[in-house]
Amino acid sequence: MVLKIFFPKCCNTADSGLLVGRWIPGQDSAVVLAVIHYPFIPGQVKKYLTQMRSQTKVDLTVLGSWSMPKDGQEGMDSFLKDLSTIFPHSRWLQLSRESGKRAFTCRVVQENGKPAAKKDGDDNNDDDDDKDKIIFVHYDQRKVMLSQLHPVQEQKGSEEESTELRTMFQTVAQSEPLFFHDMYDEGPLKLTHWQSEGREASIIVELVKQASVPVCIVLTWLLSVWHWLCSFRIFHVWPVQFISSKLSTCVQTGYRADHFQTVFSTRKATTHMEFMRKANIFVSFLVDIALGLLLISWLYRENRISQLANTLVPAADHVAKELQELLEWLMGAPAGLKMNRALDQVLGRFFLYHIHLWISYIRLMSPFIEMILWYVGLTACLGLTFALSVLSDIVALLTFHIYCFYVYGARLYYLKIYGLSSLWRLFRGKKWNVLRQRVDSCSYDLDQLFIGTLLFTILLFLLPTTALYYLVFTLLRLVVVMFQGLIHLSVDFINSFPLFAMGLRLCRPYRVAEGVKFQVLSEEPGTPLHLRMEINPLKFSSVLQCYRTPTYSCYPKDSWVALCKKLFIGELVYPWRQKSTKTD
């Protein structure tokens, strides 16, 4: 049997006293948390441990005694050994350290007073098989206290060892109230632990904590007013609700409002994941605002708004002119293809009329574009994501005529493909059963076959002309969708990237732990084995996967095969972003 004792490095040079810690239930292991220095009164120690148990919810107990050689304390070892009769215990650890040596000597005494194990190098160890083997695991109490042990992705040990380590990490983390009392505090007890050399504190941090409560209350009230305004019935009418769900700016506004409600909630984060989620959202918001302010400072210097407005209208005219020339090319003999002249002329004139309407609309709006851009640029003060969302909506509005061309061409192409597939089943004596949603056999008379053959021939010979228009406008639409997709990916990256977690991984990698590794410190004959425990941080990919903030998905819902199938048969592909329903 192996007895593991997790011993903090900060207690290696502590004065003689009592070991305070916890026996890990179900495991042959003990976690040492602090050393109570001599002199002390046993009754006060018991009262203090009872108080700490109620605060930490940890079964703290006196594990044994710790002896550190010091002048004038020659009889300290025997005095500490006699304390085992005062404190209740199942096993009593008697640890001592000799001057000039790194290793400890350890003696384990059972409740009945008989020795259970002895590792001091003085006795004959012929019966080692009948005695416990003791292993000291030295750990950095500060790092274990502040770290969070994540589930190991790969199997690196038994499940029993993983449970033991997790319990040990939780024990140290839950014992935070114990670490508030140290060797310099006034009181009957003096303790040594990781904060014995001075507690970590910051006046700025304390002031921020004090000021955050009223600020969060005010912001929560403003958010409640925002939700109350959004609950008006006029915003739930079908046209308003439909348009707001398609505008990227409205989606981003709702997304940020939900996250602000999470971050500025006065309820304290109780779990590690909840704290990391709030921290990642808050840091992401600060970075978003900083990037937005940088964009504003660039836009409103050197009259760049006017330059942008003067460039936008000629660019829209140039795009309309290029589309007009493309339609005139399609109305002729594009690439030498033989087209149906009547249908070609009808479609060409139809689309040319839409371009004419679009040019007239741009000319009508041109005097107001600079003023619109000036006010729209101010939305960047809410963050770079808002500016990018507005840019996506502007691109959607400026290319609305291309979207209309794509819808017209896709609907016409889909109707012809659907008609040809139905008439093809007629030639084979089949029909589509709407009730059973399957293809059944069917017999047709001569009149039905004649009309079907006539319609099939007409649709088949008109298909190339329609397919060419559909192909051209689909390619144009895909170019616009790809540009908007890059904008949406940028917004999604800023919203979901865990900046706080990545900062911890870079600056304090022990805060996000994946596991531990052990190194041999001392392996002297006649003394227990001494190991040093180091924390293995999570990989960057694991940090990104674990702490990425759930957000709306700007990726296609269908696979690439399904997307290509929709494009081939003429079904409309809507690249609208849907809000994700995933939760932590």
Coordinates of C-alpha atoms in Angstrom, one line a residue:
M1 CA 0.0 0.0 0.0
V2 CA 1.3 3.5 -0.9
L3 CA 0.5 6.5 1.3
K4 CA 0.7 9.8 -0.6
I5 CA 1.2 13.0 1.3
F6 CA 0.7 16.2 -0.7
F7 CA 3.0 18.7 1.0
P8 CA 3.2 22.4 0.1
K9 CA 6.6 23.8 -0.8
C10 CA 6.0 26.9 1.4
C11 CA 5.9 24.7 4.5
N12 CA 9.4 23.1 4.0
T13 CA 11.0 25.6 6.3
A14 CA 8.1 26.2 8.7
D15 CA 8.6 26.2 12.4
S16 CA 7.6 23.1 14.4
G17 CA 3.9 22.6 15.0
L18 CA 0.8 20.8 13.8
L19 CA -0.1 19.8 10.3
V20 CA -3.6 20.9 9.2
G21 CA -5.1 19.3 6.2
R22 CA -7.5 16.6 5.0
W23 CA -7.5 12.9 4.4
I24 CA -8.9 12.3 0.9
P25 CA -11.9 10.1 1.2
G26 CA -11.7 6.8 -0.6
Q27 CA -8.0 7.3 -1.2
D28 CA -4.9 6.5 0.8
S29 CA -3.7 10.1 0.5
A30 CA -3.5 13.2 2.7
V31 CA -3.3 16.9 1.7
V32 CA -1.4 19.2 4.0
L33 CA -2.7 22.8 3.8
A34 CA -0.9 24.7 6.6
V35 CA 1.3 24.3 9.7
I36 CA 0.2 25.8 13.1
H37 CA 3.2 27.0 15.0
Y38 CA 4.1 26.3 18.5
P39 CA 3.1 27.6 21.1
F40 CA -0.6 27.0 20.9
I41 CA -3.4 25.8 23.1
P42 CA -5.1 22.5 21.8
G43 CA -8.6 23.9 22.7
Q44 CA -8.1 27.0 20.6
V45 CA -6.8 24.8 17.7
K46 CA -10.0 22.7 17.9
K47 CA -12.2 25.8 18.0
Y48 CA -10.4 27.3 15.0
L49 CA -10.7 24.1 12.9
T50 CA -14.4 23.9 13.7
Q51 CA -14.8 27.5 12.5
M52 CA -12.9 26.8 9.3
R53 CA -15.0 23.7 8.6
S54 CA -18.1 25.8 8.6
Q55 CA -16.6 28.4 6.3
T56 CA -14.7 26.1 3.8
K57 CA -17.1 23.1 3.8
V58 CA -13.9 21.0 4.0
D59 CA -13.3 18.3 6.6
L60 CA -10.2 19.9 8.0
T61 CA -8.4 18.1 10.7
V62 CA -5.0 17.8 12.4
L63 CA -3.1 15.3 10.3
G64 CA -0.1 15.0 12.6
S65 CA 3.0 16.9 13.8
W66 CA 5.8 18.7 12.0
S67 CA 9.2 19.0 13.6
M68 CA 11.8 21.5 12.4
P69 CA 15.2 21.4 14.3
K70 CA 15.8 24.7 16.1
D71 CA 18.0 25.8 19.0
G72 CA 16.4 25.7 22.4
Q73 CA 13.6 23.2 21.2
E74 CA 15.4 19.9 21.8
G75 CA 12.4 18.3 23.5
M76 CA 9.9 19.5 20.9
D77 CA 9.6 16.1 19.1
S78 CA 8.4 14.2 22.1
F79 CA 5.9 17.0 23.0
L80 CA 4.4 17.0 19.5
K81 CA 4.2 13.2 19.5
D82 CA 2.1 13.3 22.7
L83 CA -0.4 15.5 21.1
S84 CA -1.8 12.5 19.2
T85 CA -3.7 11.6 22.3
I86 CA -5.5 15.0 22.3
F87 CA -6.7 15.3 18.7
P88 CA -9.0 12.6 17.2
H89 CA -7.3 10.8 14.3
S90 CA -7.3 7.5 12.5
R91 CA -3.6 7.9 11.5
W92 CA -1.1 10.3 13.0
L93 CA 1.7 11.6 10.8
Q94 CA 5.0 12.4 12.5
L95 CA 7.1 14.4 10.1
S96 CA 10.5 15.8 10.9
R97 CA 13.3 17.4 8.9
E98 CA 16.9 17.3 9.7
S99 CA 19.1 20.3 9.2
G100 CA 21.1 20.2 6.0
K101 CA 18.9 17.6 4.4
R102 CA 16.1 18.0 1.8
A103 CA 14.3 14.7 2.6
F104 CA 11.9 14.2 5.5
T105 CA 11.5 11.4 7.9
C106 CA 8.0 10.2 8.4
R107 CA 6.3 7.9 10.9
V108 CA 2.6 6.9 10.7
V109 CA 0.9 6.0 14.0
Q110 CA -2.4 4.2 14.1
E111 CA -5.2 5.3 16.4
N112 CA -4.3 2.5 18.8
G113 CA -0.8 4.0 19.2
K114 CA 1.0 1.3 17.2
P115 CA 3.3 2.4 14.3
A116 CA 1.8 1.7 10.9
A117 CA 4.9 2.7 8.9
K118 CA 8.4 3.9 9.7
K119 CA 10.7 5.5 7.3
D120 CA 13.5 7.1 9.2
G121 CA 16.5 4.9 8.2
D122 CA 17.3 3.8 11.7
D123 CA 15.5 0.4 11.8
N124 CA 16.0 -2.7 9.7
N125 CA 13.6 -2.7 6.8
D126 CA 13.4 -6.4 6.2
D127 CA 9.6 -6.4 6.5
D128 CA 9.0 -3.6 4.0
D129 CA 6.4 -5.6 2.3
D130 CA 4.2 -5.4 5.4
K131 CA 4.6 -1.7 5.8
D132 CA 3.2 1.3 3.9
K133 CA 5.4 3.0 1.3
I134 CA 5.3 6.7 1.8
I135 CA 5.6 9.2 -1.1
F136 CA 5.8 12.9 -0.6
V137 CA 4.4 15.1 -3.4
H138 CA 5.6 18.7 -3.1
Y139 CA 3.2 21.1 -4.8
D140 CA 3.1 24.9 -5.3
Q141 CA 0.1 25.9 -3.1
R142 CA -0.5 29.2 -4.9
K143 CA -0.6 27.7 -8.3
V144 CA -2.9 24.8 -7.2
M145 CA -5.1 27.3 -5.4
L146 CA -5.6 29.5 -8.5
S147 CA -5.7 26.8 -11.1
Q148 CA -8.7 24.9 -12.6
L149 CA -8.0 21.2 -13.4
H150 CA -9.8 20.4 -16.7
P151 CA -10.7 16.9 -17.9
V152 CA -7.8 15.3 -19.6
Q153 CA -8.5 14.6 -23.3
E154 CA -6.2 11.7 -23.5
Q155 CA -6.0 8.8 -21.0
K156 CA -2.8 9.4 -19.1
G157 CA -3.5 7.5 -15.9
S158 CA -6.1 5.5 -14.1
E159 CA -9.5 6.9 -13.2
E160 CA -8.6 6.6 -9.5
E161 CA -5.5 8.8 -9.9
S162 CA -7.6 11.4 -11.8
T163 CA -10.2 11.5 -9.0
E164 CA -7.5 11.8 -6.4
L165 CA -5.9 14.8 -8.1
R166 CA -9.2 16.5 -8.8
T167 CA -10.2 16.1 -5.1
M168 CA -6.8 17.5 -4.1
F169 CA -7.2 20.6 -6.3
Q170 CA -10.7 21.1 -5.0
T171 CA -9.6 20.8 -1.4
V172 CA -6.9 23.5 -1.8
A173 CA -9.3 25.8 -3.8
Q174 CA -12.1 25.5 -1.2
S175 CA -9.7 26.2 1.7
E176 CA -9.3 29.9 0.8
P177 CA -10.6 31.2 4.1
L178 CA -7.9 29.2 5.9
F179 CA -5.2 31.2 4.0
F180 CA -6.5 34.5 5.3
H181 CA -4.8 33.9 8.7
D182 CA -1.1 33.9 8.7
M183 CA 2.0 34.1 11.0
Y184 CA 1.9 37.9 11.2
D185 CA -1.8 38.3 12.4
E186 CA -2.6 39.1 16.0
G187 CA -4.1 36.1 17.7
P188 CA -3.4 33.0 19.6
L189 CA -2.5 30.9 16.5
K190 CA 0.2 31.4 13.9
L191 CA 0.0 29.6 10.6
T192 CA 2.3 29.0 7.6
H193 CA 0.8 28.6 4.2
W194 CA 1.2 30.1 0.7
Q195 CA 0.3 33.7 1.8
S196 CA 2.6 33.7 4.9
E197 CA 5.0 36.0 3.2
G198 CA 2.3 38.6 2.5
R199 CA -1.1 38.5 1.0
E200 CA -1.7 39.4 -2.6
A201 CA -3.8 42.5 -2.7
S202 CA -4.3 45.6 -4.8
I203 CA -5.9 48.9 -3.9
I204 CA -7.0 49.4 -7.5
V205 CA -8.6 46.0 -7.6
E206 CA -10.5 46.7 -4.3
L207 CA -11.7 50.1 -5.5
V208 CA -12.9 48.5 -8.8
K209 CA -14.8 45.8 -6.8
Q210 CA -16.4 48.5 -4.7
A211 CA -17.4 50.7 -7.7
S212 CA -18.6 47.7 -9.8
V213 CA -21.7 47.1 -7.7
P214 CA -23.5 50.5 -8.3
V215 CA -22.3 50.6 -11.9
C216 CA -23.7 47.1 -12.5
I217 CA -27.0 48.1 -10.9
V218 CA -27.3 51.2 -13.2
L219 CA -26.5 49.2 -16.3
T220 CA -28.9 46.4 -15.4
W221 CA -31.6 49.0 -15.0
L222 CA -30.8 50.5 -18.4
L223 CA -30.9 47.0 -19.9
S224 CA -34.3 46.4 -18.3
V225 CA -35.5 49.6 -19.9
W226 CA -34.2 48.5 -23.3
H227 CA -36.0 45.1 -23.0
W228 CA -39.1 46.9 -22.0
L229 CA -39.0 49.1 -25.1
C230 CA -38.3 46.1 -27.3
S231 CA -41.4 44.4 -25.8
F232 CA -43.7 46.9 -27.5
R233 CA -46.2 45.3 -29.8
I234 CA -45.1 47.3 -32.8
F235 CA -41.7 45.5 -32.8
H236 CA -43.5 42.1 -33.0
V237 CA -45.5 42.9 -36.1
W238 CA -44.5 40.5 -38.9
P239 CA -42.8 43.1 -41.3
V240 CA -40.8 44.7 -38.5
Q241 CA -39.8 41.4 -36.9
F242 CA -38.9 39.9 -40.2
I243 CA -36.7 42.9 -41.3
S244 CA -35.0 43.2 -38.0
S245 CA -34.1 39.5 -38.0
K246 CA -32.4 39.9 -41.4
L247 CA -30.4 43.0 -40.6
S248 CA -27.0 42.3 -39.1
T249 CA -27.0 45.4 -37.0
C250 CA -30.2 44.4 -35.2
V251 CA -28.9 40.9 -34.7
Q252 CA -25.6 42.2 -33.2
T253 CA -27.6 44.6 -31.0
G254 CA -29.7 41.8 -29.5
Y255 CA -26.6 39.7 -29.1
R256 CA -24.7 42.4 -27.2
A257 CA -27.8 43.2 -25.0
D258 CA -27.9 39.5 -23.9
H259 CA -24.2 39.5 -23.1
F260 CA -24.4 42.8 -21.2
Q261 CA -27.2 41.3 -19.1
T262 CA -24.9 38.4 -18.3
V263 CA -21.8 40.4 -17.5
F264 CA -23.4 43.2 -15.5
S265 CA -25.6 40.9 -13.4
T266 CA -25.1 41.6 -9.7
R267 CA -25.2 37.8 -9.1
K268 CA -21.7 36.5 -8.3
A269 CA -20.3 33.8 -10.5
T270 CA -20.3 30.6 -8.6
T271 CA -18.5 28.3 -11.0
H272 CA -15.3 28.5 -12.9
M273 CA -16.9 28.4 -16.3
E274 CA -19.4 31.1 -15.4
F275 CA -16.6 33.4 -14.2
M276 CA -14.5 32.7 -17.4
R277 CA -17.6 33.3 -19.6
K278 CA -18.2 36.7 -17.9
A279 CA -14.5 37.6 -18.1
N280 CA -14.2 36.6 -21.8
I281 CA -17.3 38.6 -22.7
F282 CA -16.1 41.7 -20.8
V283 CA -12.6 41.7 -22.3
S284 CA -14.0 41.0 -25.8
F285 CA -16.3 44.1 -25.3
L286 CA -13.4 46.3 -24.2
V287 CA -11.3 45.2 -27.2
D288 CA -14.3 45.8 -29.5
I289 CA -14.8 49.3 -28.2
A290 CA -11.1 50.1 -28.5
L291 CA -11.1 48.9 -32.2
G292 CA -14.2 50.9 -32.9
L293 CA -12.7 54.1 -31.4
L294 CA -9.6 53.6 -33.6
L295 CA -11.9 53.3 -36.6
I296 CA -13.7 56.5 -35.7
S297 CA -10.4 58.4 -35.3
W298 CA -9.4 57.2 -38.7
L299 CA -12.7 58.0 -40.4
Y300 CA -13.2 61.5 -39.1
R301 CA -9.7 62.7 -39.9
E302 CA -8.7 64.3 -43.2
N303 CA -12.3 64.4 -44.4
R304 CA -12.4 60.7 -45.2
I305 CA -16.2 60.6 -44.9
S306 CA -16.6 62.9 -47.8
Q307 CA -14.0 61.0 -49.8
L308 CA -15.8 57.8 -49.2
A309 CA -19.2 59.3 -50.2
N310 CA -17.7 60.7 -53.4
T311 CA -16.3 57.3 -54.2
L312 CA -19.4 55.3 -53.3
V313 CA -21.8 56.8 -55.9
P314 CA -19.5 56.5 -58.9
A315 CA -18.7 52.9 -57.8
A316 CA -22.4 52.1 -57.7
D317 CA -22.9 53.6 -61.2
H318 CA -19.9 51.6 -62.5
V319 CA -21.4 48.4 -61.1
A320 CA -24.8 49.2 -62.7
K321 CA -23.0 50.0 -66.0
E322 CA -21.1 46.7 -66.0
L323 CA -24.3 44.8 -65.3
Q324 CA -26.0 46.6 -68.2
E325 CA -23.2 45.7 -70.5
L326 CA -23.4 42.1 -69.2
L327 CA -27.1 41.9 -70.0
E328 CA -26.6 43.3 -73.5
W329 CA -24.0 40.6 -74.0
L330 CA -26.4 37.9 -72.9
M331 CA -29.1 39.3 -75.2
G332 CA -26.9 38.6 -78.2
A333 CA -25.0 35.4 -78.8
P334 CA -22.9 34.9 -75.6
A335 CA -19.8 32.8 -76.3
G336 CA -21.4 31.8 -79.6
L337 CA -24.2 29.9 -77.9
K338 CA -27.6 29.6 -79.8
M339 CA -30.2 31.1 -77.5
N340 CA -34.0 31.4 -77.8
R341 CA -34.2 34.9 -79.1
A342 CA -37.8 35.7 -77.9
L343 CA -37.1 34.5 -74.3
D344 CA -33.7 36.1 -74.3
Q345 CA -35.1 39.5 -75.3
V346 CA -37.9 39.3 -72.7
L347 CA -35.5 38.4 -69.8
G348 CA -32.9 41.0 -70.9
R349 CA -35.4 43.8 -71.1
F350 CA -36.9 42.8 -67.8
F351 CA -33.5 42.9 -66.0
L352 CA -32.5 46.1 -67.8
Y353 CA -35.6 47.8 -66.5
H354 CA -34.6 46.8 -62.9
I355 CA -31.1 48.3 -63.4
H356 CA -32.7 51.5 -64.7
L357 CA -34.8 51.7 -61.5
W358 CA -31.7 51.1 -59.4
I359 CA -29.7 53.8 -61.1
S360 CA -32.6 56.3 -60.5
Y361 CA -32.7 55.3 -56.9
I362 CA -28.9 55.9 -56.4
R363 CA -29.1 59.3 -58.1
L364 CA -32.0 60.2 -55.9
M365 CA -30.1 59.3 -52.7
S366 CA -26.7 60.7 -53.8
P367 CA -27.2 64.1 -52.1
F368 CA -27.8 62.4 -48.7
I369 CA -25.2 59.7 -48.8
E370 CA -22.5 61.8 -47.1
M371 CA -24.8 62.7 -44.2
I372 CA -25.9 59.1 -43.9
L373 CA -22.3 57.9 -43.8
W374 CA -21.4 60.6 -41.2
Y375 CA -24.1 59.4 -38.8
V376 CA -23.5 55.7 -39.6
G377 CA -19.8 56.1 -38.8
L378 CA -20.7 57.1 -35.2
T379 CA -22.0 53.5 -34.6
A380 CA -18.4 52.5 -34.4
C381 CA -18.3 54.0 -30.9
L382 CA -20.4 51.0 -29.8
G383 CA -17.7 48.7 -31.1
L384 CA -16.0 47.5 -34.3
T385 CA -18.6 44.7 -34.6
F386 CA -21.4 47.2 -34.9
A387 CA -19.5 49.1 -37.7
L388 CA -18.9 45.8 -39.5
S389 CA -22.6 44.9 -39.1
V390 CA -23.6 48.2 -40.6
L391 CA -21.2 47.7 -43.4
S392 CA -22.8 44.3 -44.1
D393 CA -26.2 45.9 -44.2
I394 CA -25.0 48.7 -46.5
V395 CA -23.5 46.1 -48.9
A396 CA -26.8 44.2 -48.8
L397 CA -28.8 47.3 -49.7
L398 CA -26.4 48.4 -52.5
T399 CA -26.5 45.0 -54.1
F400 CA -30.2 44.4 -53.6
H401 CA -30.8 44.5 -57.4
I402 CA -28.3 41.6 -57.8
Y403 CA -30.2 39.6 -55.2
C404 CA -33.5 40.3 -57.1
F405 CA -31.9 39.1 -60.3
Y406 CA -30.7 35.9 -58.5
V407 CA -34.2 35.3 -57.1
Y408 CA -35.9 35.8 -60.5
G409 CA -33.5 33.6 -62.3
A410 CA -33.5 30.9 -59.6
R411 CA -37.3 30.7 -59.5
L412 CA -37.7 30.5 -63.3
Y413 CA -34.9 27.9 -63.5
Y414 CA -36.4 25.9 -60.6
L415 CA -39.9 25.9 -62.3
K416 CA -38.4 24.5 -65.5
I417 CA -36.4 21.8 -63.7
Y418 CA -39.4 20.8 -61.6
G419 CA -41.6 20.7 -64.8
L420 CA -39.0 18.6 -66.7
S421 CA -38.7 16.1 -63.8
S422 CA -42.5 15.7 -63.6
L423 CA -42.9 15.2 -67.3
W424 CA -40.0 12.8 -67.4
R425 CA -41.9 10.6 -64.9
L426 CA -44.9 10.8 -67.2
F427 CA -42.9 9.2 -70.1
R428 CA -41.9 6.3 -67.7
G429 CA -45.5 5.7 -66.5
K430 CA -44.8 7.1 -63.0
K431 CA -46.2 9.9 -60.9
W432 CA -45.5 11.5 -57.6
N433 CA -47.8 10.5 -54.8
V434 CA -48.3 13.5 -52.6
L435 CA -50.0 11.7 -49.8
R436 CA -47.4 8.9 -49.5
Q437 CA -44.5 11.1 -50.5
R438 CA -43.2 8.5 -53.0
V439 CA -43.2 7.7 -56.8
D440 CA -46.0 5.3 -57.8
S441 CA -46.9 3.7 -61.2
C442 CA -49.6 5.3 -63.2
S443 CA -51.2 4.8 -66.6
Y444 CA -51.8 7.8 -68.9
D445 CA -54.0 8.1 -72.0
L446 CA -52.9 9.4 -75.4
D447 CA -54.0 13.0 -74.9
Q448 CA -52.0 13.3 -71.7
L449 CA -49.0 11.8 -73.3
F450 CA -49.3 14.2 -76.3
I451 CA -49.6 17.3 -74.1
G452 CA -46.8 16.1 -71.9
T453 CA -44.5 15.6 -74.9
L454 CA -45.3 19.0 -76.2
L455 CA -44.6 20.7 -72.8
F456 CA -41.5 18.7 -72.3
T457 CA -40.1 19.8 -75.7
I458 CA -40.9 23.4 -75.0
L459 CA -39.3 23.4 -71.6
L460 CA -36.3 21.5 -72.7
F461 CA -35.5 23.9 -75.6
L462 CA -36.0 27.0 -73.3
L463 CA -33.9 25.6 -70.5
P464 CA -30.4 26.7 -71.9
T465 CA -31.5 30.3 -72.1
T466 CA -32.9 30.3 -68.6
A467 CA -29.9 28.3 -67.2
L468 CA -27.4 30.8 -68.6
Y469 CA -29.1 33.8 -66.9
Y470 CA -29.4 31.7 -63.7
L471 CA -25.7 30.8 -63.8
V472 CA -24.6 34.4 -64.4
F473 CA -26.7 35.9 -61.6
T474 CA -25.9 33.1 -59.2
L475 CA -22.2 33.7 -59.6
L476 CA -22.7 37.4 -59.0
R477 CA -24.8 36.6 -55.9
L478 CA -22.1 34.2 -54.6
V479 CA -19.5 37.0 -54.9
V480 CA -21.6 39.2 -52.7
V481 CA -22.3 36.4 -50.2
M482 CA -18.6 35.6 -49.9
F483 CA -17.8 39.3 -49.1
Q484 CA -20.6 39.4 -46.5
G485 CA -19.4 36.1 -45.2
L486 CA -15.9 37.5 -44.5
I487 CA -17.5 40.4 -42.6
H488 CA -19.7 38.0 -40.6
L489 CA -16.7 35.8 -39.8
S490 CA -14.8 38.8 -38.5
V491 CA -17.7 39.8 -36.3
D492 CA -18.1 36.2 -35.1
F493 CA -14.4 36.0 -34.3
I494 CA -14.4 39.2 -32.2
N495 CA -17.6 38.1 -30.4
S496 CA -16.6 34.6 -29.6
F497 CA -12.7 34.6 -29.2
P498 CA -11.8 33.9 -25.6
L499 CA -9.3 36.7 -25.1
F500 CA -9.2 36.5 -21.3
A501 CA -8.6 32.7 -21.4
M502 CA -5.9 33.1 -24.0
G503 CA -4.3 35.8 -21.9
L504 CA -4.2 33.5 -18.9
R505 CA -2.7 30.8 -21.0
L506 CA 0.1 33.1 -22.1
C507 CA 0.8 34.9 -18.8
R508 CA -0.3 32.4 -16.2
P509 CA -0.5 29.0 -17.8
Y510 CA -1.1 27.2 -14.5
R511 CA -4.5 28.8 -14.2
V512 CA -5.8 26.5 -17.0
A513 CA -4.5 23.1 -16.1
E514 CA -4.9 19.9 -18.1
G515 CA -3.0 17.7 -15.8
V516 CA 0.2 17.3 -13.8
K517 CA 3.6 15.9 -14.1
F518 CA 6.0 14.6 -11.5
Q519 CA 9.8 14.9 -11.1
V520 CA 11.9 13.1 -8.6
L521 CA 13.4 15.5 -5.9
S522 CA 15.0 13.1 -3.6
E523 CA 15.4 9.3 -3.5
E524 CA 17.8 8.8 -0.6
P525 CA 17.9 5.3 0.9
G526 CA 16.0 4.9 4.1
T527 CA 13.8 8.0 3.4
P528 CA 10.5 8.3 1.6
L529 CA 10.4 9.2 -2.1
H530 CA 10.0 12.9 -2.7
L531 CA 8.3 14.1 -5.9
R532 CA 7.7 17.6 -7.3
M533 CA 4.3 18.2 -8.9
E534 CA 4.2 20.6 -11.8
I535 CA 1.1 21.7 -13.6
N536 CA 0.6 21.0 -17.3
P537 CA -1.3 23.8 -19.0
L538 CA -4.0 23.3 -21.6
K539 CA -3.1 23.5 -25.2
F540 CA -4.1 26.7 -27.0
S541 CA -6.5 24.7 -29.2
S542 CA -8.1 23.2 -26.1
V543 CA -8.4 26.6 -24.5
L544 CA -10.2 27.9 -27.6
Q545 CA -12.5 25.0 -27.8
C546 CA -13.3 25.0 -24.1
Y547 CA -13.8 28.8 -23.5
R548 CA -15.1 30.0 -26.9
T549 CA -18.2 32.1 -26.3
P550 CA -21.3 30.6 -28.0
T551 CA -22.6 33.0 -30.6
Y552 CA -24.8 33.1 -33.6
S553 CA -23.5 30.9 -36.4
C554 CA -22.6 32.6 -39.7
Y555 CA -21.8 29.3 -41.3
P556 CA -24.1 27.4 -43.8
K557 CA -26.5 25.0 -42.1
D558 CA -26.1 22.6 -45.0
S559 CA -23.2 20.6 -46.1
W560 CA -21.2 21.4 -49.2
V561 CA -22.9 18.6 -51.1
A562 CA -26.4 19.7 -50.1
L563 CA -25.5 23.3 -51.0
C564 CA -24.3 22.3 -54.5
K565 CA -27.5 20.2 -54.9
K566 CA -29.6 23.3 -54.1
L567 CA -27.7 25.4 -56.6
F568 CA -28.0 22.7 -59.2
I569 CA -31.8 22.4 -59.0
G570 CA -32.4 26.1 -58.5
E571 CA -33.5 26.2 -54.8
L572 CA -32.9 29.5 -53.1
V573 CA -29.9 29.7 -50.8
Y574 CA -30.5 32.2 -48.0
P575 CA -27.3 33.1 -46.1
W576 CA -29.2 34.6 -43.2
R577 CA -27.5 34.1 -39.9
Q578 CA -29.5 32.3 -37.3
K579 CA -28.9 32.7 -33.6
S580 CA -27.3 29.7 -32.0
T581 CA -29.3 27.8 -29.4
K582 CA -26.2 26.3 -27.8
T583 CA -25.5 26.9 -24.2
D584 CA -22.5 26.3 -22.0

